[in-house]
Coordinates of C-alpha atoms and ligand atoms in Angstrom, one line a residue:
M1 CA -2.9 38.9 0.7
P2 CA 0.8 38.0 0.3
P3 CA 1.5 34.4 -0.7
A4 CA 2.0 32.1 2.3
D5 CA 5.6 31.2 3.1
T6 CA 5.8 27.6 1.8
S7 CA 9.5 27.2 2.6
L8 CA 8.6 25.3 5.9
I9 CA 6.4 22.8 4.2
P10 CA 8.1 19.4 4.0
W11 CA 8.6 18.2 0.4
W12 CA 6.7 15.0 1.0
K13 CA 3.4 16.9 1.6
D14 CA 3.5 18.0 -2.1
A15 CA 4.7 14.6 -3.4
V16 CA 2.8 12.0 -5.4
V17 CA 4.2 8.5 -4.8
Y18 CA 4.2 5.7 -7.4
Q19 CA 4.6 2.2 -6.1
I20 CA 6.7 -0.2 -8.2
Y21 CA 6.5 -3.9 -7.6
P22 CA 9.8 -4.6 -9.2
R23 CA 9.1 -8.3 -10.0
S24 CA 6.3 -7.3 -12.3
F25 CA 7.2 -3.9 -13.6
Q26 CA 9.7 -4.3 -16.5
D27 CA 12.1 -7.0 -17.3
S28 CA 15.3 -6.0 -19.1
D29 CA 17.2 -9.2 -19.5
G30 CA 14.6 -11.7 -20.7
D31 CA 14.5 -13.9 -17.5
G32 CA 10.8 -13.2 -17.1
V33 CA 11.3 -11.2 -13.9
G34 CA 11.2 -7.5 -13.7
D35 CA 14.5 -5.8 -12.6
L36 CA 16.2 -2.5 -11.8
R37 CA 17.4 -1.9 -15.3
G38 CA 13.8 -2.3 -16.4
I39 CA 12.8 0.4 -14.0
L40 CA 15.6 2.6 -15.3
R41 CA 14.1 2.2 -18.8
R42 CA 10.8 3.6 -17.6
L43 CA 11.9 6.6 -15.6
D44 CA 10.9 9.0 -18.4
Y45 CA 7.4 7.4 -18.5
L46 CA 7.0 8.1 -14.8
K47 CA 8.3 11.6 -15.1
R48 CA 5.7 12.2 -17.9
L49 CA 3.0 11.0 -15.6
G50 CA 4.1 13.7 -13.1
V51 CA 4.8 11.6 -10.0
D52 CA 7.7 12.6 -7.6
V53 CA 8.6 9.6 -5.6
L54 CA 9.0 5.9 -6.5
W55 CA 8.5 3.4 -3.7
L56 CA 10.1 0.1 -4.6
S57 CA 8.8 -3.0 -3.0
P58 CA 11.7 -5.0 -1.6
I59 CA 14.7 -5.3 -3.9
F60 CA 17.0 -7.2 -1.4
A61 CA 18.4 -10.7 -1.5
S62 CA 15.5 -13.1 -0.8
P63 CA 14.5 -16.7 -1.4
N64 CA 11.2 -15.2 -2.4
D65 CA 8.9 -17.2 -0.2
D66 CA 6.9 -14.0 0.0
N67 CA 8.3 -12.2 -3.1
G68 CA 11.1 -10.3 -1.3
Y69 CA 9.2 -9.6 1.9
D70 CA 11.5 -12.4 3.3
I71 CA 14.9 -10.9 3.2
S72 CA 18.1 -13.0 3.5
N73 CA 20.6 -10.1 3.1
Y74 CA 19.5 -6.5 3.8
R75 CA 22.6 -5.1 2.1
A76 CA 22.5 -7.0 -1.1
I77 CA 20.4 -6.6 -4.2
M78 CA 18.3 -9.6 -5.2
P79 CA 20.3 -11.2 -8.1
E80 CA 17.2 -11.5 -10.3
F81 CA 16.8 -7.7 -10.0
G82 CA 20.4 -6.8 -10.7
T83 CA 23.4 -5.5 -8.9
M84 CA 24.3 -2.8 -6.5
A85 CA 25.8 -0.9 -9.4
D86 CA 22.4 -1.1 -11.1
F87 CA 20.8 0.3 -8.0
E88 CA 23.2 3.1 -7.7
E89 CA 22.7 4.0 -11.4
L90 CA 18.9 3.9 -11.0
L91 CA 19.2 6.2 -8.0
R92 CA 21.4 8.6 -9.9
E93 CA 19.2 8.6 -12.9
A94 CA 16.1 9.1 -10.9
H95 CA 17.6 12.0 -9.0
A96 CA 18.8 13.5 -12.3
R97 CA 15.1 13.7 -13.3
G98 CA 14.0 15.1 -10.0
L99 CA 12.5 11.7 -8.9
K100 CA 13.1 10.4 -5.4
I101 CA 13.3 6.8 -4.4
M102 CA 12.0 5.2 -1.2
L103 CA 12.7 1.6 -0.2
D104 CA 10.8 -1.0 1.7
L105 CA 11.9 -1.6 5.3
V106 CA 11.0 -5.1 6.3
V107 CA 12.2 -5.5 9.8
N108 CA 9.4 -7.2 11.7
H109 CA 10.9 -10.4 10.3
T110 CA 13.7 -11.8 8.1
S111 CA 13.9 -14.8 5.9
D112 CA 14.7 -18.1 7.7
E113 CA 17.7 -18.1 5.3
H114 CA 19.1 -14.9 6.7
P115 CA 22.5 -15.8 8.4
W116 CA 21.1 -14.3 11.7
F117 CA 18.4 -16.9 11.8
I118 CA 20.6 -19.8 10.6
E119 CA 22.9 -18.9 13.5
S120 CA 20.0 -18.4 15.9
R121 CA 18.5 -21.7 15.1
S122 CA 21.7 -23.6 15.4
S123 CA 21.5 -23.8 19.2
P124 CA 19.8 -22.4 22.2
Q125 CA 23.2 -21.3 23.3
S126 CA 23.9 -19.4 20.1
D127 CA 24.8 -15.7 20.7
K128 CA 22.2 -14.9 18.1
R129 CA 19.5 -17.0 19.7
D130 CA 17.9 -13.8 21.1
Y131 CA 17.7 -12.2 17.7
Y132 CA 14.4 -14.0 17.2
V133 CA 11.5 -15.0 19.5
W134 CA 12.0 -18.5 20.9
R135 CA 9.6 -20.1 23.4
K136 CA 9.1 -23.5 24.9
G137 CA 5.8 -25.1 24.1
V138 CA 3.2 -26.0 26.7
D139 CA 2.5 -29.8 27.0
G140 CA 3.8 -30.4 23.5
Q141 CA 1.6 -27.6 22.1
P142 CA 2.7 -24.1 20.8
P143 CA 2.9 -21.4 23.4
N144 CA -0.5 -19.9 22.4
H145 CA -3.1 -20.1 19.6
W146 CA -2.2 -17.0 17.7
Q147 CA -2.9 -17.4 14.0
S148 CA -0.5 -16.3 11.3
F149 CA -1.6 -13.9 8.5
F150 CA -0.8 -16.7 6.0
S151 CA -2.8 -19.4 7.8
G152 CA -1.9 -21.8 10.7
S153 CA -0.1 -21.1 14.0
V154 CA 2.4 -18.3 14.3
W155 CA 4.6 -20.8 16.1
E156 CA 6.9 -23.3 14.3
K157 CA 8.5 -26.1 16.2
D158 CA 12.2 -26.4 15.5
A159 CA 13.1 -30.1 15.5
A160 CA 16.7 -29.6 16.8
S161 CA 15.9 -27.8 20.1
G162 CA 12.2 -28.7 20.4
E163 CA 11.5 -24.9 21.0
Y164 CA 9.1 -22.8 18.9
Y165 CA 9.9 -19.6 17.0
L166 CA 7.4 -16.9 16.2
H167 CA 6.4 -16.0 12.7
L168 CA 3.4 -13.7 12.2
F169 CA 3.7 -14.4 8.4
S170 CA 5.0 -17.6 6.8
R171 CA 7.2 -20.0 8.6
K172 CA 10.0 -18.8 6.4
Q173 CA 9.6 -15.3 7.9
P174 CA 10.7 -15.6 11.5
D175 CA 10.0 -12.5 13.6
L176 CA 13.0 -10.5 14.8
N177 CA 13.1 -9.9 18.6
W178 CA 12.8 -6.1 18.9
E179 CA 13.3 -6.4 22.7
N180 CA 16.9 -7.1 21.9
P181 CA 18.8 -3.8 21.7
T182 CA 21.5 -5.4 19.4
V183 CA 18.8 -6.3 16.9
R184 CA 17.6 -2.7 16.9
R185 CA 21.2 -1.4 16.4
E186 CA 21.7 -3.8 13.5
V187 CA 18.5 -2.5 11.9
Y188 CA 19.5 1.2 12.4
D189 CA 23.0 0.5 10.9
M190 CA 21.3 -1.1 7.9
M191 CA 19.0 1.9 7.4
R192 CA 22.0 4.2 7.5
F193 CA 23.8 2.1 4.9
W194 CA 21.0 2.8 2.4
L195 CA 20.3 6.4 3.5
D196 CA 24.0 7.2 3.0
K197 CA 23.7 6.0 -0.6
G198 CA 21.1 8.8 -1.0
V199 CA 17.8 6.9 -0.7
D200 CA 15.0 9.3 0.0
G201 CA 12.8 7.4 2.4
W202 CA 11.2 4.2 3.7
R203 CA 7.9 2.5 3.5
M204 CA 7.9 0.5 6.6
D205 CA 6.4 -3.0 6.4
T206 CA 4.0 -4.0 9.2
I207 CA 5.7 -1.5 11.4
N208 CA 3.0 -1.6 14.1
M209 CA 3.7 -5.3 14.8
L210 CA 7.3 -4.9 16.1
S211 CA 6.4 -5.0 19.8
K212 CA 4.7 -8.0 21.2
P213 CA 3.5 -8.5 24.8
Q214 CA 6.3 -10.7 26.2
D215 CA 4.0 -13.1 28.0
F216 CA 2.4 -13.9 24.7
P217 CA -1.1 -14.1 26.2
E218 CA -3.8 -16.2 24.7
G219 CA -6.0 -14.2 22.4
R220 CA -9.7 -14.0 23.0
P221 CA -11.7 -15.3 20.0
I222 CA -14.6 -13.1 19.2
P223 CA -17.6 -15.4 18.7
G224 CA -19.2 -15.4 15.3
T225 CA -16.2 -13.6 13.7
R226 CA -12.9 -14.8 12.3
L227 CA -10.9 -12.2 14.2
T228 CA -7.5 -13.8 14.3
E229 CA -6.7 -15.0 17.8
G230 CA -4.0 -12.9 19.3
Q231 CA -4.0 -10.4 16.4
P232 CA -5.2 -7.4 18.5
L233 CA -2.4 -8.2 20.9
F234 CA 0.5 -7.8 18.5
L235 CA -0.8 -4.7 16.7
N236 CA 0.4 -1.5 18.4
G237 CA 2.1 -3.5 21.2
P238 CA 3.4 -2.2 24.5
R239 CA 6.8 -0.8 23.4
I240 CA 5.9 0.2 19.8
H241 CA 6.2 3.9 20.2
E242 CA 9.4 3.7 22.2
F243 CA 11.0 1.6 19.4
I244 CA 9.9 4.0 16.6
Q245 CA 10.9 7.0 18.5
E246 CA 14.3 5.4 19.1
M247 CA 14.6 4.7 15.3
H248 CA 13.7 8.3 14.6
R249 CA 16.2 9.6 17.1
E250 CA 19.0 7.3 16.0
V251 CA 18.5 7.4 12.3
L252 CA 15.6 9.3 10.7
A253 CA 16.2 12.6 12.4
H254 CA 19.6 12.8 10.7
Y255 CA 18.3 12.7 7.1
D256 CA 15.7 14.6 5.1
V257 CA 13.6 11.6 4.2
M258 CA 10.1 10.6 3.9
T259 CA 8.6 7.7 6.0
V260 CA 5.3 5.9 5.8
G261 CA 4.4 3.1 8.2
E262 CA 2.2 0.2 7.1
T263 CA -0.1 -0.1 10.1
P264 CA -3.1 -2.5 9.8
G265 CA -5.6 -2.2 12.6
V266 CA -4.9 1.5 13.4
S267 CA -7.6 4.0 14.0
P268 CA -7.1 7.8 13.4
A269 CA -6.4 8.3 17.1
E270 CA -3.7 5.6 17.0
G271 CA -2.5 6.8 13.7
A272 CA -1.9 10.2 15.1
L273 CA 0.4 8.6 17.7
Y274 CA 2.6 7.3 14.8
C275 CA 2.5 10.4 12.6
G276 CA 1.5 13.3 14.9
A277 CA 3.5 16.4 14.6
G278 CA 6.1 16.5 17.3
R279 CA 5.8 12.8 18.1
G280 CA 9.3 12.1 16.6
E281 CA 8.0 9.0 14.8
L282 CA 6.8 8.8 11.2
N283 CA 5.5 11.2 8.6
M284 CA 2.4 9.2 7.8
V285 CA 0.8 5.7 8.0
F286 CA -1.2 3.4 5.7
H287 CA -4.4 2.6 7.6
F288 CA -6.5 -0.3 6.3
E289 CA -9.9 0.7 7.4
H290 CA -11.3 1.2 3.9
V291 CA -9.8 -1.9 2.3
F292 CA -10.6 -4.2 5.2
L293 CA -14.2 -3.0 5.6
G294 CA -16.3 -5.9 7.0
D295 CA -13.5 -8.4 6.7
D296 CA -12.9 -8.8 10.4
T297 CA -16.5 -9.7 11.1
A298 CA -17.0 -11.9 8.0
E299 CA -16.8 -15.6 8.6
R300 CA -13.8 -16.3 6.5
G301 CA -12.3 -12.9 6.7
K302 CA -11.3 -11.3 3.4
W303 CA -12.1 -14.5 1.5
S304 CA -15.8 -14.0 2.3
N305 CA -15.5 -10.7 0.4
P306 CA -18.3 -8.9 2.3
P307 CA -20.2 -6.4 0.1
L308 CA -19.0 -2.8 0.3
A309 CA -21.3 0.1 0.9
L310 CA -20.2 3.6 -0.2
P311 CA -21.4 5.3 3.0
D312 CA -19.0 3.1 5.0
I313 CA -16.1 4.0 2.7
K314 CA -17.0 7.7 3.0
R315 CA -17.3 7.5 6.8
V316 CA -13.9 5.8 7.1
L317 CA -12.0 8.2 4.8
A318 CA -13.7 11.3 6.2
R319 CA -12.8 10.2 9.7
W320 CA -9.2 10.0 8.7
Q321 CA -9.3 13.3 6.8
T322 CA -10.8 15.3 9.7
G323 CA -9.0 13.2 12.4
L324 CA -5.5 13.9 11.2
H325 CA -6.1 17.5 9.8
G326 CA -3.7 19.8 11.6
R327 CA -2.4 16.9 13.8
G328 CA -0.7 14.4 11.4
W329 CA -0.7 13.6 7.8
N330 CA -2.7 11.2 5.7
S331 CA -1.5 8.8 3.0
L332 CA -4.1 8.1 0.3
Y333 CA -4.5 4.9 -1.6
W334 CA -7.0 2.5 -3.1
D335 CA -4.8 -0.4 -3.9
N336 CA -1.2 -1.8 -3.7
H337 CA 0.6 -5.1 -4.2
D338 CA -1.6 -6.8 -1.5
Q339 CA -5.0 -5.6 -2.7
P340 CA -7.2 -6.2 -5.7
R341 CA -7.1 -3.6 -8.5
A342 CA -8.9 -0.4 -7.5
V343 CA -11.1 -0.2 -10.5
S344 CA -12.3 -3.8 -10.0
R345 CA -13.0 -3.4 -6.3
F346 CA -14.4 0.1 -6.1
G347 CA -15.4 0.9 -9.6
N348 CA -16.8 -1.0 -12.6
D349 CA -14.1 -2.8 -14.6
R350 CA -16.5 -3.7 -17.4
E351 CA -18.6 -1.2 -19.2
F352 CA -17.4 1.8 -17.2
R353 CA -13.8 0.9 -16.7
V354 CA -12.4 4.1 -18.0
E355 CA -15.0 6.4 -16.3
S356 CA -14.8 4.7 -13.0
A357 CA -11.0 4.5 -12.9
K358 CA -10.9 8.2 -13.6
M359 CA -13.5 8.9 -10.9
L360 CA -11.5 6.9 -8.3
C361 CA -8.5 9.0 -9.3
T362 CA -10.3 12.3 -8.7
V363 CA -12.0 11.3 -5.4
L364 CA -8.7 10.1 -4.0
L365 CA -6.3 12.7 -5.2
F366 CA -8.3 15.7 -4.1
M367 CA -8.2 14.6 -0.5
Q368 CA -5.6 15.9 2.0
G369 CA -2.5 13.7 2.2
T370 CA 0.2 12.1 0.0
P371 CA -1.3 9.9 -2.7
Y372 CA 0.1 6.5 -3.6
I373 CA -0.5 5.3 -7.1
Y374 CA 0.1 1.6 -7.6
Q375 CA 1.7 0.5 -10.9
G376 CA -1.0 0.1 -13.6
Q377 CA -3.6 2.0 -11.6
E378 CA -2.9 4.9 -14.0
L379 CA -4.0 2.7 -16.8
G380 CA -7.1 1.3 -15.1
M381 CA -5.6 -2.2 -15.0
T382 CA -8.1 -4.7 -13.7
N383 CA -8.2 -7.9 -11.7
V384 CA -7.4 -11.1 -13.4
S385 CA -9.3 -14.4 -13.4
F386 CA -6.9 -17.3 -14.1
E387 CA -8.6 -20.5 -15.0
S388 CA -6.9 -22.6 -12.4
L389 CA -5.2 -22.2 -9.1
D390 CA -2.0 -23.4 -10.7
H391 CA -1.4 -20.0 -12.1
Y392 CA -1.5 -18.3 -8.7
K393 CA 1.9 -17.7 -7.1
D394 CA 1.1 -15.9 -3.9
I395 CA 1.8 -17.7 -0.7
E396 CA -1.2 -16.2 1.0
T397 CA -3.5 -17.5 -1.7
R398 CA -1.8 -20.9 -1.9
N399 CA -2.1 -21.4 1.9
A400 CA -5.6 -20.1 2.0
Y401 CA -6.6 -22.5 -0.7
K402 CA -5.6 -25.5 1.5
V403 CA -7.4 -24.2 4.5
L404 CA -10.6 -23.2 2.7
R405 CA -10.7 -26.6 1.0
E406 CA -9.6 -28.9 3.7
E407 CA -11.0 -27.2 6.8
H408 CA -14.0 -25.3 5.5
G409 CA -15.1 -27.6 2.7
W410 CA -15.1 -24.9 0.0
D411 CA -15.0 -26.3 -3.6
D412 CA -12.6 -25.0 -6.2
A413 CA -15.2 -22.8 -7.9
R414 CA -16.0 -21.0 -4.7
I415 CA -12.3 -20.6 -3.8
L416 CA -11.5 -19.3 -7.3
A417 CA -14.3 -16.7 -7.0
A418 CA -12.8 -15.5 -3.7
V419 CA -9.3 -15.3 -5.2
Y420 CA -10.7 -13.4 -8.2
A421 CA -12.1 -10.8 -5.9
R422 CA -9.5 -10.5 -3.2
G423 CA -6.3 -12.4 -4.1
R424 CA -3.0 -10.5 -4.1
D425 CA -1.9 -11.7 -7.5
N426 CA -4.6 -9.5 -9.0
A427 CA -2.1 -6.7 -8.5
R428 CA 1.0 -8.7 -9.3
T429 CA 0.4 -9.6 -12.9
P430 CA 3.0 -7.8 -15.1
M431 CA 2.6 -4.2 -16.0
H432 CA 1.1 -3.6 -19.4
W433 CA 3.5 -1.5 -21.5
S434 CA 2.2 -2.2 -25.0
S435 CA 0.3 -4.6 -27.2
A436 CA 3.5 -6.5 -28.0
P437 CA 3.8 -10.1 -26.7
H438 CA 3.7 -10.3 -22.9
A439 CA 2.7 -6.6 -23.0
G440 CA 6.3 -5.6 -23.6
F441 CA 7.0 -6.7 -20.0
T442 CA 9.5 -9.4 -21.0
E443 CA 11.0 -11.1 -24.0
G444 CA 11.2 -14.3 -22.0
T445 CA 8.6 -16.3 -20.1
P446 CA 6.9 -14.1 -17.5
W447 CA 7.1 -15.4 -13.9
I448 CA 3.4 -15.1 -13.6
A449 CA 0.8 -15.0 -16.4
L450 CA -0.4 -11.7 -17.8
N451 CA -3.9 -10.3 -17.7
P452 CA -5.1 -11.2 -21.2
N453 CA -6.6 -7.7 -21.6
Y454 CA -3.3 -6.1 -22.2
P455 CA -3.8 -5.5 -26.0
D456 CA -6.6 -3.0 -25.0
I457 CA -5.2 -1.7 -21.7
N458 CA -1.6 -0.7 -22.0
A459 CA 0.7 2.3 -21.5
E460 CA 1.5 2.9 -25.1
A461 CA -2.2 3.1 -26.1
A462 CA -3.0 5.2 -23.0
E463 CA -0.4 7.8 -23.7
A464 CA -1.6 8.1 -27.3
D465 CA -5.2 8.6 -26.3
P466 CA -6.0 12.0 -24.8
H467 CA -9.1 10.6 -23.2
S468 CA -7.4 7.8 -21.4
V469 CA -7.2 7.1 -17.7
W470 CA -3.5 7.9 -17.9
H471 CA -4.2 11.4 -19.1
H472 CA -6.7 11.9 -16.4
Y473 CA -4.2 10.9 -13.8
R474 CA -1.6 13.2 -15.3
A475 CA -4.1 16.2 -15.4
V476 CA -5.3 15.6 -11.8
I477 CA -1.7 15.3 -10.5
A478 CA -0.9 18.6 -12.2
L479 CA -4.0 20.2 -10.8
R480 CA -3.5 19.2 -7.3
K481 CA 0.0 20.6 -7.4
A482 CA -1.3 23.9 -8.7
L483 CA -4.0 24.2 -5.9
P484 CA -2.6 24.7 -2.4
V485 CA -6.0 24.1 -1.0
V486 CA -5.6 20.4 -1.8
R487 CA -2.6 20.2 0.4
D488 CA -3.7 22.5 3.1
G489 CA -7.5 22.9 3.2
T490 CA -10.1 21.5 5.5
F491 CA -12.2 18.5 4.4
T492 CA -16.0 18.4 4.9
L493 CA -18.0 15.4 3.8
L494 CA -21.4 16.2 2.4
D495 CA -24.5 13.9 2.5
A496 CA -22.7 11.1 4.3
E497 CA -25.5 8.6 3.9
H498 CA -26.0 9.1 0.1
P499 CA -25.5 5.6 -1.3
T500 CA -23.8 6.4 -4.6
V501 CA -22.4 9.9 -4.5
F502 CA -19.1 10.8 -2.7
A503 CA -19.2 14.5 -2.2
Y504 CA -16.8 16.7 -0.2
V505 CA -15.6 20.2 0.1
R506 CA -12.0 21.3 0.5
E507 CA -11.5 24.9 1.7
D508 CA -8.8 27.3 2.8
A509 CA -8.7 31.1 3.1
H510 CA -8.7 31.6 -0.7
T511 CA -10.3 28.6 -2.4
R512 CA -13.3 26.3 -2.0
L513 CA -13.5 23.1 -4.1
L514 CA -16.4 20.8 -4.4
V515 CA -15.5 17.2 -5.4
L516 CA -18.2 14.9 -6.6
G517 CA -17.7 11.2 -7.4
H518 CA -20.5 9.1 -8.6
F519 CA -20.0 5.4 -7.7
H520 CA -22.7 4.0 -9.9
G521 CA -23.4 3.1 -13.6
G522 CA -26.7 5.0 -13.7
S523 CA -27.4 8.7 -13.7
Q524 CA -28.1 10.6 -10.5
T525 CA -29.3 14.1 -9.7
C526 CA -27.3 15.8 -7.1
R527 CA -27.9 19.1 -5.3
V528 CA -25.0 21.6 -5.4
P529 CA -24.4 23.9 -2.5
A530 CA -25.2 27.5 -3.5
A531 CA -21.6 28.6 -3.3
F532 CA -20.7 26.3 -6.2
V533 CA -23.6 26.9 -8.6
D534 CA -21.5 29.3 -10.7
G535 CA -18.4 27.4 -10.0
E536 CA -15.7 26.8 -12.5
V537 CA -15.3 23.2 -13.6
L538 CA -11.7 22.3 -12.9
S539 CA -12.0 18.6 -13.7
N540 CA -14.6 16.4 -15.3
N541 CA -14.3 12.8 -16.6
H542 CA -17.2 13.2 -19.0
P543 CA -17.4 15.6 -21.9
V544 CA -20.5 17.3 -20.5
L545 CA -21.8 18.4 -17.1
E546 CA -25.6 18.3 -17.2
G547 CA -27.2 21.0 -15.1
A548 CA -24.1 23.1 -14.9
G549 CA -24.9 26.6 -13.6
T550 CA -28.0 25.3 -11.7
E551 CA -28.5 23.9 -8.2
E552 CA -29.0 20.5 -9.5
L553 CA -26.5 18.5 -11.5
R554 CA -27.2 15.3 -13.2
L555 CA -24.3 13.0 -12.8
L556 CA -23.6 10.5 -15.5
P557 CA -22.3 6.9 -14.9
Y558 CA -19.2 7.2 -12.7
Q559 CA -18.9 10.9 -13.3
A560 CA -16.4 12.8 -11.3
V561 CA -16.4 16.6 -11.2
V562 CA -14.4 19.2 -9.3
L563 CA -15.9 22.7 -9.1
R564 CA -14.1 25.8 -7.8
A565 CA -16.4 28.3 -6.1
P566 CA -16.1 31.9 -7.3
T567 CA -14.1 33.7 -4.7
R568 CA -16.2 35.5 -2.0
T569 CA -15.2 38.9 -3.4
G570 CA -16.1 37.8 -6.9
V571 CA -12.5 38.3 -8.0
S572 CA -11.0 35.1 -9.4
R573 CA -7.6 34.6 -7.9
P574 CA -5.1 33.0 -10.1
E575 CA -3.4 30.0 -8.6
Ligands
TEU601 O1 1.6 -6.8 4.5 C1 1.2 -6.7 5.8 C2 -0.2 -7.2 6.1 O2 -0.8 -6.9 7.1 C3 -0.7 -8.3 5.1 O3 -1.2 -9.3 5.9 C4 -1.8 -7.7 4.4 O4 -2.8 -7.4 5.2 C5 -2.3 -8.8 3.5 O5 -1.3 -9.0 2.5 C6 -3.5 -8.5 2.8 O6 -4.0 -9.6 2.2 C7 3.0 -6.6 4.3 C8 3.3 -6.6 2.9 O7 2.7 -5.5 2.2 C9 3.0 -7.9 2.3 O8 3.2 -8.0 0.9 C10 3.8 -9.0 3.0 O9 3.4 -10.2 2.6 C11 3.7 -8.9 4.5 O10 3.8 -7.5 5.0 C12 4.8 -9.6 5.2 O11 6.0 -8.9 5.0

């Protein structure tokens, strides 16, 4: 059979993305904060790993109430991170190495220090008043009881006018009014400004929250749960697809770029509306169904840290794999700057850290979609347990602390345990480059403490050790690029209810792969479908495969194996 014509396949379907949280990646000037010249210094490292696209969390001017997700100037670089010249050099140097760069588009809200908001707030008569969402209260109370993501009401009373402005996140992150066409035009102009510099795409922050029902109806609390009042009403709001289609028509359609929308609360059917072929919206979305499992129904939401069951994770991921196959495109991730470290949450970060970090890599990267690797994931970096809350910097954690203590009576030990499990700073401690002081992250005082395990877990050691998590990532990235079935094939989940084995088959006209991931520290027998008994072992995170060549494998702790079935004609087809 002649090779398929791949010229029509968009580049982002073959890409592996690496997320950089610039504040914590690499400092170059000793101020304790990561910066653009630090990233520049690490481009060769990223190239060696084999990734294609770097997503930079926000690099724009910001008072850093939410570490750059509160932007005060969309066209300026955060001074701590460097200058526009530094950015242009980074982009040039990345491109020279065949690496692309995508930026973070944070346009649900700005900082309250953005000149638009300063002007908007100055008077109800301001011609920018309508850039944001202002409402009068009802009998001295906020317009409704919607709760912000960072605790408390979404409404903040402005002393000068007595009116309330909307903020789904912190009070220093007022929501832009997307009903206002001038606001939309401003955003599109700003997007062109960066795209014209040669930026290769956007990760779009909370993009499914742009459109709110304009009557701001009261949310219905769901008894026995902590489901945020109002939240379902501002996710996937009435005009959301109209806005994104307009953004696509006005901006995205004119550039060869990649887009991924961050869309909490989206099912595969809704996801397909954002990223379905022919919809004229986005290339893919980040759903949250696997990382939020159980959170909505737990009493204190994510802080209750409900236990995870593998069958639930499999069900969610399989539903997205089959739901979008041939209709849209998946993004694949275990963690990011808002989530605990993958190996700590889904693996075992103690005695089987290396094995389980590799297993998570295999299970994720053999699915269909574009994988996102969060900085340090390739080293198997772990959650951190700081002794006291003083070390925690994240606004979500700081605000939650007050609420959990004052309103729910949790003591410090209980709050700390919750933060160890689910706090966002787990992902935000500095990247481990070496065993040098501060892990080679900075020569100054780091803005947040490091994870003390860096002398053991660091990039220098990992690159030098052929059995490291890093080398496993590198090999799996290379393998998936050599196997078109990973990009194109169907996905079939096997043994959905098995409590500790994640098994699936990927298949196209030429190739069948069996992927097995063992989510447990014991050993486990596992039946192999007949077609794979004589399969070739393409990847294995242990030196042995017990039972190879038979119908029953014995999986070792956190073992991950990929088998390729002999071709149906018996002739092995070179990839
Ligand atoms: O996060 C959006 C979001 O829904 C968060 O509430 C997320 O669910 C939470 O952080 C998990 O605990 C995005 C950014 O990724 C996050 O860093 C920002 O704080 C937030 O938007 C506001 O811009």
